[in-house]
């Protein structure tokens, strides 16, 4: 890290500590401490004792998934940790993950909404991710999964994906020999596919769309940073109104920028409403549902329309593009696995044609590479935390209502009791694709499980497979001269590579015209 970066980090850390100190004092001043919650007889899960008032906040490691894995090694597969006035409960075994996510799915299906997320999700209760399970959540999920994210919904916009992938292909071809930021490139492609699926061509020309894509990219990066930032308002909810670190103010600004972009896109669509060429895309479907007012069980408002657009744009982009970036990084340091992917691509597609989505079902090794990538680098290492609405019991321990339940997927996926050589990148462990993971025990859960399972699995699987296939079928890749691969992770709600993967593409298709073929 350079000097400027170090000083920014130091300032941020000092600010956090100062806020914590202020929070602790304010907390003591303003809050009458409540008792330890409804008895229930069962003990809380074991865990570090922590300090009065702040709990374990001062010993938190920014790499939260690794820190929690260390604590699990000491306290066991269920432990509790107090962070300010909040209690966290961390699950680190496949059988307890099954208990929480499947056997007691409904009891654990609420969310403890972080302050930043409340702002970004239009006050909470308006979108899928941060809504408790209920009629609104059901309606929103059904709308998305049925109309946009199901295999059939995805088939309807197959042409759009092909066009966006061809545009990326051309861009990389024109960059042949120059260094490319693989994750940033894949982010733009994913963003264009997702926004294209949401509102089709209503944003205008290609260059306008590229500009919108760039603006969204910065906004999504800022939002995931806000969601991952340790926030005093979350550790001491009674102090949230003071917004001591200004995170809510920043989140409100980001939300408003998104809001204005969505409003522009919706206005443009509604003013073109009589246009016979209006596409039957997801936005059109949502606007129709908004006019009807819902499904009779739950209302569907313009705020829901925007909150759902936010879910798709924020939930679908970095998760997908980071996975492709990790897969490329793993393959660039494993020539044997890379050669296997190539051999399969050459057998199924060859080098005289472009890879198409129709080829994907025959690319078994490539799918195994992606599964292995998500095993070692799950996009959401602690998932989206769950929350019991009432006191619950797990493995003889009390899990109090309102606490934040983390499932450490990252640690479960590296558990030597479950996986042979857990730290090695071995796609073969997923061949044939049905083997290698015990569904019953939930030892492989990159998309979660139960009611709250990722709503975008079909899209994620198609996009990651198509992206990786395209990058590897059409190009050879080298690291820039003198560069070394750095596989360090950076924890955030969506885990990143600490340093972006930079690599140099070299075209390998037999006919240069293929790179410029129309979809
Ligand atoms: C490799 C890519 C992806 C991974 C690894 C991933 C993983 C996850 C995980 C772990 C959760 C939380 C599950 C839980 O709370 O139990 C989740 C939730 C969600 N994901 Fe994904 N996701 C990916 C891509 C996508 C895409 C492409 C979309 C949509 C365009 C999407 C939409 C959602 C939504 C809406 C939720 C909230 C579900 C709910 O709370 O009911 N995801 N995802």
Coordinates of N, CA, C and O in Angstrom, one line a residue, residues 340-451:
X340 N -6.7 -28.2 -19.1 CA -8.0 -29.1 -19.1 C -9.2 -28.3 -19.7 O -10.0 -28.8 -20.4
X341 N -9.3 -27.0 -19.2 CA -10.4 -26.2 -19.7 C -10.3 -26.0 -21.2 O -11.2 -26.1 -22.0
X342 N -9.1 -25.7 -21.6 CA -8.8 -25.4 -23.1 C -9.1 -26.6 -23.9 O -9.8 -26.5 -25.0
X343 N -8.6 -27.8 -23.4 CA -8.8 -29.0 -24.2 C -10.4 -29.3 -24.4 O -10.8 -29.6 -25.5
X344 N -11.1 -29.0 -23.3 CA -12.6 -29.2 -23.4 C -13.2 -28.2 -24.4 O -14.0 -28.6 -25.2
X345 N -12.8 -26.9 -24.3 CA -13.3 -25.9 -25.1 C -13.0 -26.2 -26.6 O -13.8 -26.1 -27.5
X346 N -11.7 -26.7 -26.8 CA -11.3 -27.0 -28.2 C -12.1 -28.2 -28.7 O -12.5 -28.2 -29.9
X347 N -12.4 -29.1 -27.9 CA -13.2 -30.3 -28.3 C -14.7 -29.9 -28.6 O -15.3 -30.4 -29.6
X348 N -15.2 -29.1 -27.7 CA -16.7 -28.8 -27.9 C -16.9 -27.6 -28.9 O -17.9 -27.7 -29.7
X349 N -16.0 -26.6 -28.9 CA -16.3 -25.5 -29.8 C -15.2 -25.4 -30.9 O -15.6 -25.0 -32.0
X350 N -14.0 -25.7 -30.6 CA -12.9 -25.5 -31.6 C -12.4 -24.0 -31.6 O -12.9 -23.2 -30.7
X351 N -11.6 -23.7 -32.6 CA -11.1 -22.3 -32.7 C -11.6 -21.7 -34.0 O -11.2 -20.6 -34.3
X352 N -12.5 -22.4 -34.7 CA -13.0 -21.8 -35.9 C -14.4 -21.2 -35.7 O -15.1 -20.8 -36.7
X353 N -14.9 -21.1 -34.5 CA -16.2 -20.6 -34.2 C -16.2 -19.9 -32.8 O -15.2 -20.1 -32.1
X354 N -17.2 -19.1 -32.5 CA -17.3 -18.5 -31.2 C -18.1 -19.4 -30.2 O -19.0 -20.0 -30.7
X355 N -17.7 -19.3 -29.0 CA -18.5 -20.1 -28.0 C -19.8 -19.4 -27.8 O -19.9 -18.2 -27.8
X356 N -20.9 -20.2 -27.8 CA -22.2 -19.7 -27.6 C -22.8 -20.3 -26.3 O -22.3 -21.4 -25.9
X357 N -23.9 -19.8 -25.8 CA -24.5 -20.3 -24.7 C -25.0 -21.8 -24.9 O -24.9 -22.6 -23.9
X358 N -25.3 -22.1 -26.1 CA -25.7 -23.5 -26.4 C -24.6 -24.5 -26.1 O -24.9 -25.7 -25.8
X359 N -23.3 -24.1 -26.1 CA -22.2 -25.0 -25.8 C -22.1 -25.3 -24.3 O -21.5 -26.3 -23.9
X360 N -22.6 -24.3 -23.5 CA -22.3 -24.4 -22.0 C -22.6 -25.8 -21.4 O -21.8 -26.3 -20.6
X361 N -23.8 -26.4 -21.7 CA -24.1 -27.6 -21.0 C -23.1 -28.7 -21.2 O -23.0 -29.7 -20.4
X362 N -22.3 -28.6 -22.3 CA -21.3 -29.7 -22.5 C -19.9 -29.3 -21.9 O -19.0 -30.1 -22.0
X363 N -19.8 -28.2 -21.3 CA -18.5 -27.8 -20.7 C -18.4 -28.2 -19.3 O -18.4 -27.4 -18.3
X364 N -18.3 -29.5 -19.0 CA -18.3 -30.0 -17.6 C -17.1 -29.5 -16.8 O -17.3 -29.2 -15.6
X365 N -16.0 -29.6 -17.4 CA -14.8 -29.2 -16.6 C -14.8 -27.7 -16.2 O -14.5 -27.3 -15.1
X366 N -15.3 -26.9 -17.2 CA -15.4 -25.5 -16.9 C -16.4 -25.2 -15.8 O -16.1 -24.4 -14.9
X367 N -17.5 -26.0 -15.7 CA -18.4 -25.8 -14.6 C -17.8 -26.2 -13.3 O -18.0 -25.6 -12.3
X368 N -17.0 -27.3 -13.4 CA -16.3 -27.7 -12.1 C -15.3 -26.7 -11.7 O -15.1 -26.5 -10.5
X369 N -14.6 -26.0 -12.6 CA -13.7 -24.9 -12.2 C -14.5 -23.8 -11.5 O -14.1 -23.3 -10.5
X370 N -15.7 -23.5 -12.0 CA -16.5 -22.4 -11.3 C -17.0 -22.9 -10.0 O -17.0 -22.1 -9.0
X371 N -17.3 -24.1 -9.8 CA -17.8 -24.6 -8.5 C -16.6 -24.6 -7.5 O -16.8 -24.1 -6.4
X372 N -15.4 -25.0 -8.0 CA -14.3 -25.0 -7.1 C -13.9 -23.5 -6.8 O -13.5 -23.3 -5.6
X373 N -14.1 -22.6 -7.7 CA -13.8 -21.2 -7.4 C -14.7 -20.7 -6.3 O -14.3 -20.1 -5.4
X374 N -16.0 -21.0 -6.4 CA -16.9 -20.6 -5.4 C -16.8 -21.3 -4.1 O -17.2 -20.8 -3.0
X375 N -16.1 -22.5 -4.1 CA -15.8 -23.1 -2.9 C -14.7 -22.3 -2.1 O -14.9 -22.0 -1.0
X376 N -13.7 -22.0 -2.8 CA -12.5 -21.4 -2.2 C -12.8 -19.9 -2.0 O -12.3 -19.3 -1.1
X377 N -13.6 -19.3 -2.9 CA -13.8 -17.8 -2.8 C -15.3 -17.5 -2.9 O -15.7 -16.9 -3.9
X378 N -16.1 -17.9 -1.9 CA -17.5 -17.7 -2.0 C -17.7 -16.1 -2.1 O -17.1 -15.4 -1.2
X379 N -18.5 -15.7 -3.0 CA -18.7 -14.2 -3.2 C -19.1 -13.5 -1.9 O -18.7 -12.4 -1.6
X380 N -20.0 -14.2 -1.2 CA -20.5 -13.6 0.1 C -20.0 -14.6 1.2 O -20.7 -15.5 1.6
X381 N -18.8 -14.3 1.8 CA -18.2 -15.3 2.7 C -19.0 -15.5 3.9 O -18.9 -16.6 4.5
X382 N -19.7 -14.5 4.4 CA -20.6 -14.7 5.6 C -22.0 -14.6 5.2 O -22.9 -14.4 6.0
X383 N -22.3 -14.9 3.9 CA -23.7 -14.7 3.4 C -24.3 -13.4 3.7 O -23.5 -12.5 4.1
X384 N -25.6 -13.2 3.6 CA -26.2 -12.0 4.1 C -26.7 -12.5 5.5 O -27.5 -13.5 5.5
X385 N -26.3 -11.8 6.6 CA -26.7 -12.4 7.9 C -28.2 -12.6 8.0 O -29.0 -11.8 7.5
X386 N -28.5 -13.7 8.7 CA -29.9 -13.9 9.0 C -30.2 -13.4 10.4 O -29.3 -13.0 11.2
X387 N -31.5 -13.5 10.9 CA -31.8 -13.0 12.2 C -33.1 -13.7 12.7 O -34.1 -13.7 11.9
X388 N -33.1 -14.3 13.9 CA -34.3 -14.9 14.4 C -35.3 -13.8 14.9 O -34.9 -12.9 15.6
X389 N -36.6 -13.9 14.5 CA -37.6 -12.9 14.9 C -37.9 -13.2 16.4 O -38.3 -12.3 17.1
X390 N -37.8 -14.5 16.9 CA -38.1 -14.8 18.3 C -36.9 -15.6 18.8 O -36.1 -16.2 18.0
X391 N -36.7 -15.8 20.1 CA -35.6 -16.6 20.6 C -35.7 -18.0 20.0 O -36.8 -18.6 19.9
X392 N -34.5 -18.5 19.7 CA -34.5 -19.9 19.0 C -33.4 -20.7 19.8 O -32.6 -20.1 20.5
X393 N -33.4 -22.0 19.5 CA -32.4 -22.8 20.1 C -31.6 -23.6 19.0 O -32.2 -24.1 18.1
X394 N -30.3 -23.6 19.1 CA -29.4 -24.3 18.2 C -28.4 -25.0 19.0 O -27.6 -24.4 19.8
X395 N -28.3 -26.4 18.8 CA -27.3 -27.2 19.4 C -27.2 -26.9 20.9 O -26.1 -26.8 21.5
X396 N -28.4 -26.8 21.6 CA -28.4 -26.6 23.0 C -28.1 -25.3 23.5 O -27.9 -25.0 24.7
X397 N -28.0 -24.3 22.6 CA -27.8 -22.9 23.0 C -28.9 -22.0 22.6 O -29.6 -22.2 21.6
X398 N -29.0 -20.9 23.3 CA -30.1 -19.9 23.0 C -29.5 -18.9 22.0 O -28.5 -18.4 22.2
X399 N -30.3 -18.7 20.9 CA -30.0 -17.7 20.0 C -31.1 -16.6 20.1 O -32.2 -16.8 19.6
X400 N -30.7 -15.5 20.7 CA -31.8 -14.6 21.1 C -32.4 -13.9 19.9 O -31.7 -13.6 18.9
X401 N -33.7 -13.5 20.0 CA -34.3 -12.7 18.9 C -33.5 -11.5 18.6 O -32.9 -10.9 19.5
X402 N -33.4 -11.1 17.4 CA -32.8 -9.8 17.0 C -31.3 -9.9 16.9 O -30.7 -8.9 16.5
X403 N -30.7 -11.1 17.2 CA -29.2 -11.1 17.0 C -28.9 -11.3 15.6 O -29.7 -11.6 14.8
X404 N -27.6 -11.1 15.2 CA -27.2 -11.3 13.8 C -26.5 -12.6 13.7 O -25.5 -12.9 14.3
X405 N -27.1 -13.5 12.8 CA -26.5 -14.8 12.6 C -25.7 -14.9 11.4 O -26.2 -14.7 10.3
X406 N -24.4 -15.1 11.5 CA -23.5 -15.2 10.4 C -23.3 -16.7 10.1 O -23.0 -17.5 11.0
X407 N -23.4 -17.2 8.8 CA -23.0 -18.5 8.5 C -21.6 -18.3 7.8 O -21.6 -17.7 6.7
X408 N -20.6 -18.9 8.4 CA -19.2 -18.7 7.7 C -19.0 -19.7 6.6 O -18.4 -20.7 6.8
X409 N -19.6 -19.4 5.5 CA -19.5 -20.3 4.3 C -18.0 -20.5 3.9 O -17.6 -21.6 3.6
X410 N -17.3 -19.4 4.0 CA -15.8 -19.5 3.6 C -15.1 -20.6 4.4 O -14.4 -21.4 3.9
X411 N -15.4 -20.6 5.8 CA -14.7 -21.6 6.6 C -15.3 -23.0 6.4 O -14.5 -23.9 6.4
X412 N -16.6 -23.1 6.2 CA -17.2 -24.4 6.0 C -16.6 -25.0 4.7 O -16.3 -26.2 4.6
X413 N -16.4 -24.1 3.7 CA -15.9 -24.6 2.4 C -14.4 -25.0 2.5 O -13.8 -25.6 1.6
X414 N -13.7 -24.7 3.6 CA -12.3 -25.1 3.8 C -12.1 -26.0 4.9 O -11.0 -26.2 5.4
X415 N -13.2 -26.6 5.4 CA -13.1 -27.5 6.6 C -12.4 -28.8 6.2 O -13.0 -29.6 5.4
X416 N -11.3 -29.2 6.8 CA -10.6 -30.4 6.4 C -11.4 -31.6 6.8 O -11.1 -32.7 6.3
X417 N -12.4 -31.5 7.7 CA -13.2 -32.7 8.1 C -14.2 -33.0 6.9 O -14.7 -34.1 6.9
X418 N -14.4 -32.0 6.0 CA -15.3 -32.2 4.9 C -14.6 -32.4 3.6 O -15.0 -33.3 2.8
X419 N -13.5 -31.7 3.4 CA -12.9 -31.7 2.1 C -11.5 -32.2 2.1 O -10.7 -31.9 3.1
X420 N -11.1 -33.1 1.2 CA -9.7 -33.5 1.1 C -8.9 -32.3 0.6 O -9.3 -31.6 -0.4
X421 N -7.7 -32.1 1.1 CA -6.8 -31.0 0.6 C -7.6 -29.8 0.4 O -7.6 -29.2 -0.7
X422 N -8.2 -29.2 1.5 CA -9.2 -28.1 1.3 C -8.6 -26.9 0.7 O -9.3 -26.1 0.0
X423 N -7.3 -26.7 0.8 CA -6.7 -25.4 0.3 C -6.3 -25.5 -1.1 O -5.9 -24.5 -1.7
X424 N -6.3 -26.7 -1.7 CA -5.9 -26.9 -3.1 C -7.0 -26.6 -4.0 O -8.2 -27.0 -3.8
X425 N -6.7 -26.0 -5.2 CA -7.7 -25.8 -6.2 C -7.8 -27.0 -7.1 O -6.9 -27.3 -7.9
X426 N -8.8 -27.8 -6.9 CA -9.0 -29.1 -7.6 C -10.4 -29.2 -8.2 O -11.2 -29.8 -7.5
X427 N -10.6 -28.7 -9.4 CA -11.9 -28.8 -10.0 C -12.4 -30.2 -10.1 O -13.6 -30.5 -10.0
X428 N -11.5 -31.2 -10.2 CA -11.9 -32.6 -10.3 C -12.8 -33.1 -9.2 O -13.5 -34.0 -9.4
X429 N -12.7 -32.4 -8.0 CA -13.5 -32.9 -6.9 C -15.0 -32.7 -7.2 O -15.8 -33.4 -6.6
X430 N -15.3 -31.9 -8.2 CA -16.7 -31.7 -8.6 C -17.1 -32.5 -9.8 O -18.1 -32.2 -10.5
X431 N -16.2 -33.4 -10.2 CA -16.6 -34.3 -11.4 C -16.9 -35.7 -11.0 O -16.0 -36.3 -10.3
X432 N -17.9 -36.4 -11.4 CA -19.1 -35.7 -12.1 C -19.7 -34.7 -11.2 O -19.6 -34.7 -10.0
X433 N -20.5 -33.8 -11.8 CA -20.9 -32.5 -11.1 C -21.8 -32.8 -9.9 O -21.9 -32.0 -9.0
X434 N -22.4 -34.0 -9.8 CA -23.2 -34.3 -8.7 C -22.4 -34.7 -7.5 O -22.9 -34.7 -6.3
X435 N -21.1 -35.1 -7.6 CA -20.4 -35.5 -6.5 C -19.7 -34.4 -5.8 O -19.7 -33.3 -6.2
X436 N -19.0 -34.7 -4.7 CA -18.1 -33.8 -4.0 C -18.8 -32.9 -3.0 O -18.2 -32.2 -2.2
X437 N -20.1 -32.8 -3.0 CA -20.8 -32.0 -2.0 C -22.0 -32.8 -1.4 O -22.7 -33.4 -2.2
X438 N -22.1 -32.8 -0.1 CA -23.2 -33.5 0.5 C -24.4 -32.6 0.7 O -24.4 -31.8 1.6
X439 N -25.3 -32.6 -0.3 CA -26.4 -31.6 -0.2 C -27.1 -31.7 1.1 O -27.5 -30.7 1.7
X440 N -27.3 -33.0 1.7 CA -28.0 -33.1 2.9 C -27.4 -32.3 4.1 O -28.0 -31.8 4.9
X441 N -26.0 -32.3 4.1 CA -25.3 -31.6 5.2 C -25.0 -30.2 4.9 O -24.4 -29.5 5.8
X442 N -25.3 -29.6 3.8 CA -25.0 -28.2 3.4 C -23.5 -27.9 3.6 O -23.2 -27.0 4.3
X443 N -22.6 -28.7 3.0 CA -21.2 -28.4 3.1 C -20.7 -27.6 1.9 O -19.6 -27.1 1.9
X444 N -21.6 -27.4 0.9 CA -21.3 -26.5 -0.2 C -22.4 -25.6 -0.5 O -23.5 -26.0 -1.0
X445 N -22.3 -24.4 0.0 CA -23.5 -23.5 0.0 C -23.1 -22.0 -0.5 O -23.4 -21.1 0.2
X446 N -22.5 -21.9 -1.6 CA -22.1 -20.6 -2.1 C -23.3 -19.6 -2.3 O -23.2 -18.4 -2.3
X447 N -24.5 -20.2 -2.6 CA -25.7 -19.4 -2.8 C -26.6 -19.5 -1.6 O -27.7 -19.0 -1.7
X448 N -26.2 -20.0 -0.5 CA -27.1 -20.2 0.6 C -28.0 -21.4 0.4 O -27.7 -22.2 -0.4
X449 N -29.1 -21.4 1.2 CA -30.0 -22.5 1.2 C -31.3 -22.1 1.8 O -31.3 -21.1 2.5
X450 N -32.4 -22.8 1.5 CA -33.7 -22.5 2.1 C -34.3 -21.3 1.5 O -34.0 -20.9 0.4
X451 N -35.3 -20.8 2.2 CA -36.1 -19.7 1.6 C -35.3 -18.5 1.1 O -35.7 -17.9 0.1

